[in-house]
Coordinates of C-alpha atoms and ligand atoms in Angstrom, one line a residue:
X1 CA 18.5 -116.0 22.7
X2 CA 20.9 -113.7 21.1
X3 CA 19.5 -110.9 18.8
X4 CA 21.7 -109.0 16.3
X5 CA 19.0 -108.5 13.1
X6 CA 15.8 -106.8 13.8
X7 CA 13.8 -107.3 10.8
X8 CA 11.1 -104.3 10.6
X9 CA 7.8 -105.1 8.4
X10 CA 6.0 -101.6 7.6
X11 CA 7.7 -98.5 7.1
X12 CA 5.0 -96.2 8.5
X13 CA 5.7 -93.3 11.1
X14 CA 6.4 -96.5 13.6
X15 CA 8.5 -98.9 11.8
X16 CA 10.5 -96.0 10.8
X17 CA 11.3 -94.9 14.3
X18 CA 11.9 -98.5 15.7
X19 CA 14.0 -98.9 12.5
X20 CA 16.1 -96.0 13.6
X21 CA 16.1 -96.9 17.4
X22 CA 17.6 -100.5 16.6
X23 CA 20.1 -99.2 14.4
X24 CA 20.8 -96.1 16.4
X25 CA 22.3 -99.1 18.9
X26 CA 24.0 -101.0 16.2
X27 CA 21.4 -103.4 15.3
X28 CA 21.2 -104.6 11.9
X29 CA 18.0 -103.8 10.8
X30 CA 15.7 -105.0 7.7
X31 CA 13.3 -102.9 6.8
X32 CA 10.2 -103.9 4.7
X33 CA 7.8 -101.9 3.1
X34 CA 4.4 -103.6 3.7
X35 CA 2.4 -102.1 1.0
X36 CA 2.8 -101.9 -2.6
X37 CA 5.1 -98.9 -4.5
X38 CA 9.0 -98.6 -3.9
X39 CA 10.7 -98.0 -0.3
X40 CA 13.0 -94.8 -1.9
X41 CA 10.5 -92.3 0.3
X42 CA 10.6 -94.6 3.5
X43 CA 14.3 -94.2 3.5
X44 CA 14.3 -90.3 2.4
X45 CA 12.0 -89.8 5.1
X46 CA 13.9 -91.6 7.4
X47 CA 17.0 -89.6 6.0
X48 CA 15.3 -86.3 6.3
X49 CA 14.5 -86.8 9.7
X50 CA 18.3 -87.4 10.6
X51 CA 19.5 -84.2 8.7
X52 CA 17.6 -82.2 10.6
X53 CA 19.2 -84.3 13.4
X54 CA 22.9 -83.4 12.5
X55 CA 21.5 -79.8 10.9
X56 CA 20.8 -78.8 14.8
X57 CA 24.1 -80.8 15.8
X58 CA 22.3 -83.4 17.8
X59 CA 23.9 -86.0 15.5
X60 CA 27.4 -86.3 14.1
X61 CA 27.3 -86.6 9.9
X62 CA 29.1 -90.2 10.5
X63 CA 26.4 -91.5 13.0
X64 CA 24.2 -90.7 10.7
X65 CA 25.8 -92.0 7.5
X66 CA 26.5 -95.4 9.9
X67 CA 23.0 -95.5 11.1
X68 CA 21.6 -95.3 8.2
X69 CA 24.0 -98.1 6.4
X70 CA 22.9 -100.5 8.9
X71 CA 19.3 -100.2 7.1
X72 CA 18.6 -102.4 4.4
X73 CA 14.8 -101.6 3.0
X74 CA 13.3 -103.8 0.4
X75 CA 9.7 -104.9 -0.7
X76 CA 10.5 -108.3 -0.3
X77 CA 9.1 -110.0 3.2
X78 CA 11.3 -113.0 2.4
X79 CA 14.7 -110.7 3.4
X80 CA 13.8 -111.2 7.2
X81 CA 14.2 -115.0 6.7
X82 CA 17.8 -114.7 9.0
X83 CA 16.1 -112.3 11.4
X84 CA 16.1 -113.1 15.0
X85 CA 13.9 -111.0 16.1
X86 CA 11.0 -109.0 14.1
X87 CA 8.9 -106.3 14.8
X88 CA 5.7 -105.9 12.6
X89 CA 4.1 -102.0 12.5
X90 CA 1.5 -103.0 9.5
X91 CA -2.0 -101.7 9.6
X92 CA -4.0 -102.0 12.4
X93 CA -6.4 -104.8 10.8
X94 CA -6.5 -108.1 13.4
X95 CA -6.9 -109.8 10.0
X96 CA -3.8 -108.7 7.8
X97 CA -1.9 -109.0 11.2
X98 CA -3.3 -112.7 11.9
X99 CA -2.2 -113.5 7.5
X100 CA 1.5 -111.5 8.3
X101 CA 2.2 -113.9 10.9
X102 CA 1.9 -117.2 8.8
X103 CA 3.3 -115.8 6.1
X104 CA 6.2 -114.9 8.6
X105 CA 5.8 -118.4 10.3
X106 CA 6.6 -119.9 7.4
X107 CA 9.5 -117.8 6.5
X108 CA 11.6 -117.7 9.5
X109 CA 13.6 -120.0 11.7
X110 CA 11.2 -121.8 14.6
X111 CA 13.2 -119.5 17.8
X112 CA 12.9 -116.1 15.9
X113 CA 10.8 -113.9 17.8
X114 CA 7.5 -112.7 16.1
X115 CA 6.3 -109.2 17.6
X116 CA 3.4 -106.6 16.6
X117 CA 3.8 -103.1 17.5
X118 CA -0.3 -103.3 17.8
X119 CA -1.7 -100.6 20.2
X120 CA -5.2 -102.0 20.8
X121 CA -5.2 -105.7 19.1
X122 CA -4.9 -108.9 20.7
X123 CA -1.8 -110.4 20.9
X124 CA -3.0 -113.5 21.5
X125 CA -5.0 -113.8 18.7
X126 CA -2.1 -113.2 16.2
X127 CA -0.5 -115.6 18.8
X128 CA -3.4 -118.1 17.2
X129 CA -2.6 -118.6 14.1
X130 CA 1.0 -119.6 14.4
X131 CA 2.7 -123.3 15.2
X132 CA 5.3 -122.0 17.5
X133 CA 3.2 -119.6 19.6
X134 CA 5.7 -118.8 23.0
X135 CA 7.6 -116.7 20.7
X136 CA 5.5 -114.5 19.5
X137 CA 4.7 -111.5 21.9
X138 CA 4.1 -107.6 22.1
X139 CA 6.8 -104.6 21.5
X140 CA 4.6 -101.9 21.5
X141 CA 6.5 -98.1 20.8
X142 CA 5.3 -95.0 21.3
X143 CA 5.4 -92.1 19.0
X144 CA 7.6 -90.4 18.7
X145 CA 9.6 -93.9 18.6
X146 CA 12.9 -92.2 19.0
X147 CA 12.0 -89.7 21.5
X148 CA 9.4 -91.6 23.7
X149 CA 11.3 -94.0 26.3
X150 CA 8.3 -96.4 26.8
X151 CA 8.1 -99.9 24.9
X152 CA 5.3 -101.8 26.7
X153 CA 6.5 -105.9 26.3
X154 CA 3.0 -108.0 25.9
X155 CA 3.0 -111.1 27.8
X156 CA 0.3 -113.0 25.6
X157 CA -1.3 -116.1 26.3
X158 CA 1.7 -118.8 25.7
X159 CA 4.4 -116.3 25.4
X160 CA 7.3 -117.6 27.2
X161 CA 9.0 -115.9 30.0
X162 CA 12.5 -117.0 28.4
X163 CA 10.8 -114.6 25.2
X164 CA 9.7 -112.0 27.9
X165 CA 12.6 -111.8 29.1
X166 CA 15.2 -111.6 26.1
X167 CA 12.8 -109.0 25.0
X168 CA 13.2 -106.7 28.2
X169 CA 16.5 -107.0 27.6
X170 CA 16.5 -105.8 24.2
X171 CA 14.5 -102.8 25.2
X172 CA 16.8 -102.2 27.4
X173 CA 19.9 -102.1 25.1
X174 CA 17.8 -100.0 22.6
X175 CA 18.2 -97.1 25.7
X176 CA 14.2 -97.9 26.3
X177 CA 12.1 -98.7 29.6
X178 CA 10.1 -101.3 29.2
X179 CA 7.1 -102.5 31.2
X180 CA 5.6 -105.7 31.1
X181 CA 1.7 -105.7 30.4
X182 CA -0.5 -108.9 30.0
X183 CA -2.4 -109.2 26.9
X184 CA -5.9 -106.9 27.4
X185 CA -7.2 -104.9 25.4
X186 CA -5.4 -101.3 25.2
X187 CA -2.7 -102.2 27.1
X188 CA -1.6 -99.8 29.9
X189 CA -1.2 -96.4 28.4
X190 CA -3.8 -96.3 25.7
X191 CA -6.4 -98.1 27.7
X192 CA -5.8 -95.0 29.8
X193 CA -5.6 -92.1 27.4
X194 CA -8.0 -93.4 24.8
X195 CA -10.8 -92.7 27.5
X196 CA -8.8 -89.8 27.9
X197 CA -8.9 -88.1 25.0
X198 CA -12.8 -89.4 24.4
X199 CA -13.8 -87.6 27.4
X200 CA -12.0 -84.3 26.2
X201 CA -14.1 -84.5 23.2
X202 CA -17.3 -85.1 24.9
X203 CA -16.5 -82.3 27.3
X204 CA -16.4 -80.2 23.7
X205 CA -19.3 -81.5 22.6
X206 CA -21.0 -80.3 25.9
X207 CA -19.6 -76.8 25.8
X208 CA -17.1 -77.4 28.6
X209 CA -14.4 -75.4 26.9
X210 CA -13.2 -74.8 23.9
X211 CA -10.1 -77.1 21.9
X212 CA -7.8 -74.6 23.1
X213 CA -8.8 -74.1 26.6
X214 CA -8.8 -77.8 27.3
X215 CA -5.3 -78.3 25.9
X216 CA -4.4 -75.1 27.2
X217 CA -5.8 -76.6 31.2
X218 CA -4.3 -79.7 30.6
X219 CA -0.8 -78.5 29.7
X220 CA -0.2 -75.9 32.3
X221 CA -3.0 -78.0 34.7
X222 CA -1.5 -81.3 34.6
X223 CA 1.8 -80.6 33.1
X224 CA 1.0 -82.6 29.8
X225 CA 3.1 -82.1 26.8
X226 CA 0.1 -82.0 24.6
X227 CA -3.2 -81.1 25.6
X228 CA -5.8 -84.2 24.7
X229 CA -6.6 -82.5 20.9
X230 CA -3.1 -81.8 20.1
X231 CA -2.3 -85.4 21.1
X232 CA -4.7 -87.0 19.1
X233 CA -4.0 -84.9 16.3
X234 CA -0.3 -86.1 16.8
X235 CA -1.3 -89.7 17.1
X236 CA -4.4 -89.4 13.6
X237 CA -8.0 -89.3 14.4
X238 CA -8.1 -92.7 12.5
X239 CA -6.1 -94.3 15.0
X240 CA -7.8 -93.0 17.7
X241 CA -11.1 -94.3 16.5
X242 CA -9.6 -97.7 15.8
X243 CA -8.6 -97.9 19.8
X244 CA -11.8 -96.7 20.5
X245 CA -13.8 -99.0 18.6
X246 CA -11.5 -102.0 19.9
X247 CA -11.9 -101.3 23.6
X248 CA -15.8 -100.8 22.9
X249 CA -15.3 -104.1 21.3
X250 CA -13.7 -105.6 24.1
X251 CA -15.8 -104.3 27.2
X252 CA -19.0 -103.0 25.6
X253 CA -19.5 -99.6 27.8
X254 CA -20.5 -96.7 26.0
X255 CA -18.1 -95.0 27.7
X256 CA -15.2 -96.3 25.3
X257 CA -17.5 -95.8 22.5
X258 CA -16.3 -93.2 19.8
X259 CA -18.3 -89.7 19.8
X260 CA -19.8 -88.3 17.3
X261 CA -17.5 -85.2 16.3
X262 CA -15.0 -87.9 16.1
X263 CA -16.5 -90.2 13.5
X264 CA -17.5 -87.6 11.3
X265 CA -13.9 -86.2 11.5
X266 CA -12.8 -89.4 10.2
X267 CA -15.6 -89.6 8.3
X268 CA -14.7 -86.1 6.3
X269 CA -11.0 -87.4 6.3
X270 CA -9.8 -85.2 8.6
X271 CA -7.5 -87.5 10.2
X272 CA -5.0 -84.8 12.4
X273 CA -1.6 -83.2 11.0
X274 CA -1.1 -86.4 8.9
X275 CA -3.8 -84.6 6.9
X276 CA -3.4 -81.1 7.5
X277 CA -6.7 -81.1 9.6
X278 CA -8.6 -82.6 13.0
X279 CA -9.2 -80.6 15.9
X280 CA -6.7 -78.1 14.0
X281 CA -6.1 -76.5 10.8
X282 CA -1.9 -77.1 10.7
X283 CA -2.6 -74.5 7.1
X284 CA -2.3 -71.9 9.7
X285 CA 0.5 -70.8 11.2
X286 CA 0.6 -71.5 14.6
X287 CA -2.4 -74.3 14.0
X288 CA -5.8 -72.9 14.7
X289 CA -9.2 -74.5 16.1
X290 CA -10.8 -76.3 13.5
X291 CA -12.9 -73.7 12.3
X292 CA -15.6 -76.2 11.0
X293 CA -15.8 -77.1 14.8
X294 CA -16.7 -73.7 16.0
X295 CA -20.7 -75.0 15.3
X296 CA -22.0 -78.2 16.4
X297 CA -21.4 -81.2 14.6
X298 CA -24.0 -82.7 12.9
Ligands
LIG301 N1 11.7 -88.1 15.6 C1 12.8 -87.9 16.3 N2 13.0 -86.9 17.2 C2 11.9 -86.1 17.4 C3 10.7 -86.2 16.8 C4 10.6 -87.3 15.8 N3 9.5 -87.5 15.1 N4 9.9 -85.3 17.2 C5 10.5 -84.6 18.1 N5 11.8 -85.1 18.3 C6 12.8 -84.6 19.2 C7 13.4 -83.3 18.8 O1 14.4 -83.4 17.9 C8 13.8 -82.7 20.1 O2 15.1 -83.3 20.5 P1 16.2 -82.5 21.3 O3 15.5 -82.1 22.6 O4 17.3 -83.4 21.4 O5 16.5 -81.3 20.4 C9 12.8 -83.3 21.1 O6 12.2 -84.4 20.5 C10 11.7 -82.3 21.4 O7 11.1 -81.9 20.2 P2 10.7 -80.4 19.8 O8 11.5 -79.4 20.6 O9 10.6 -80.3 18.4 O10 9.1 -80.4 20.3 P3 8.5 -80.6 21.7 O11 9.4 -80.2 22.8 O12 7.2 -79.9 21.5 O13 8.3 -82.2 21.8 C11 7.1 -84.2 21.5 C12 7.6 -82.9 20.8 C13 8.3 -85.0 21.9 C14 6.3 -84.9 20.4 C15 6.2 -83.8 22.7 O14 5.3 -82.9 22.4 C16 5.6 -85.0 23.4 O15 6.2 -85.7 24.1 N6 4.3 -85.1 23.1 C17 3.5 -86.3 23.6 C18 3.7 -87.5 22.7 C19 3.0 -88.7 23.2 O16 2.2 -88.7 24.2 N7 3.2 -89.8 22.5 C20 2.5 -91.0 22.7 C21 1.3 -91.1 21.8 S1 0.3 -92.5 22.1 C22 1.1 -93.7 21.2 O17 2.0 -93.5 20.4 C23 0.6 -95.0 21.3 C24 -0.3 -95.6 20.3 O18 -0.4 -96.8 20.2 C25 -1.1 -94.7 19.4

């Protein structure tokens, strides 16, 4: 199995970043914008990002003018039709993931491989809905996906090891170290750091410490880049919740449930810097505790 297109559906924070990893290594890349309005501020964004990139002269001006030609973005899903391999980053919704992968199915050749960049879905169950189910597996990235060296490969129910294998390789030309994970529920890493960052919140809630102590212990404690708030900040409240309520889903312990502060956070809108607020206020410069979190949440 010989990949050379990566087709990329979603052009969110993570199909972005894989974009750019793939053609950073001289894959051809299509990338689709999965909901409606024009791809011009995908590719800006993706642009910006990789000025700042030569600005600091990390990146030559011709690296960046080649990486970027190897990026077609459209709005049309039929454009990954020649793909042989695509990766979809689409809203978290098991449903518009299950309806991606007919619609995909029925687009593409039988042997290209179908991967979701889910973080807490089942595989398997987008595995479900299609005829030719040993292809279709996980590629999950980690944000930042050009900085973070992790792709965990999901081995789902009837995924072959032929598949598992070409797509270790892959990772491995895109400079990234995979690990292979069987299909459950969170994976490795955020079946591990969603419980993570719940129990820093419930340790606010309890008047352990404060949002900048416990990111402050963790950092300098346990050599963290991010202390548990920044990170889920970094990664949006929404998300968080999402991988929360899946894993509840999944093993029913109360344990994995969400806590309170964090619905209503997502409840308000706060959703982390993607909003300008979560445990933060990003208005201020450095970001400051949340002031509205000062008082218990109600
Ligand atoms: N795109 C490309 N490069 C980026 C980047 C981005 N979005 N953000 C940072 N970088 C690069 C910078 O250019 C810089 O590169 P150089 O060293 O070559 O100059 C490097 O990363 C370090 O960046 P900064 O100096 O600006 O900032 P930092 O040292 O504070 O690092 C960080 C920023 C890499 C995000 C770091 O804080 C970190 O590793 N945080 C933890 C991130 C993490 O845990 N991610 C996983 C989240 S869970 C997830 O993604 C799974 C899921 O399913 C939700």
């Amino acid at each position: 199995m010989e990949i050379r297109t990566v087709g990329i559906i979603g052009t969110g924070t993570m199909g972005l970043g894989i974009a750019q990893v793939c053609a950073q290594s001289g894959f051809n890349v299509i990338a689709v914008k999965a909901t409606p309005g024009s791809w011009e501020k995908a590719k800006a964004s993706l642009e910006g990002g990789l000025n700042k990139s030569v600005e600091r002269g990390k990146m030559a001006a011709a690296d960046r003018d080649a990486l970027v030609g190897r990026i077609t973005f459209t709005t049309d899903e039929r454009a990954v039709a020649d793909c042989d391999l695509i990766i979809e980053s689409i809203i978290e919704d098991l449903q518009t993931k299950k309806d991606l992968f007919r619609r995909l199915e029925a687009i593409c050749r039988p042997d290209t491989l179908l991967c979701t960049n889910t973080s807490t879905l089942s595989v398997t169950a987008m595995m479900a809905v299609c005829k030719h189910r040993s292809r279709v597996a996980g590629l999950h990235f980690f944000n930042p996906a050009p900085v973070m060296k992790l792709v965990e490969v999901i081995h789902a129910f009837e995924t072959s090891e032929e598949v598992i294998e070409t797509l270790d390789q892959f990772c491995k030309t895109i400079s990234k170290g995979p690990v292979i994970v069987q299909d459950t529920t969170g994976f490795i890493v955020n079946r591990l750091l969603t419980p993570y960052m719940l129990n820093a919140i419930r340790m606010l809630e309890r008047g352990t410490g404060t949002i900048e102590s416990i990111d402050q212990a963790m950092k300098t404690g346990a050599a963290h880049p991010m202390g548990p708030f920044e990170l889920a900040d970094y990664i949006g409240l929404d998300v968080v919740e999402a991988m929360a309520h899946n894993i509840f889903e999944d093993v029913r312990h109360e344990h994995h449930a969400p806590p309170h502060t964090l619905t209503r956070l997502v409840q308000l809108g706060y959703l982390g810097r993607k909003t300008g607020k979560g445990f933060y206020d990003y208005a201020q410069k450095p970001p400051v505790q949340n002031p509205q979190l000062l008082r218990p949440v109600t």
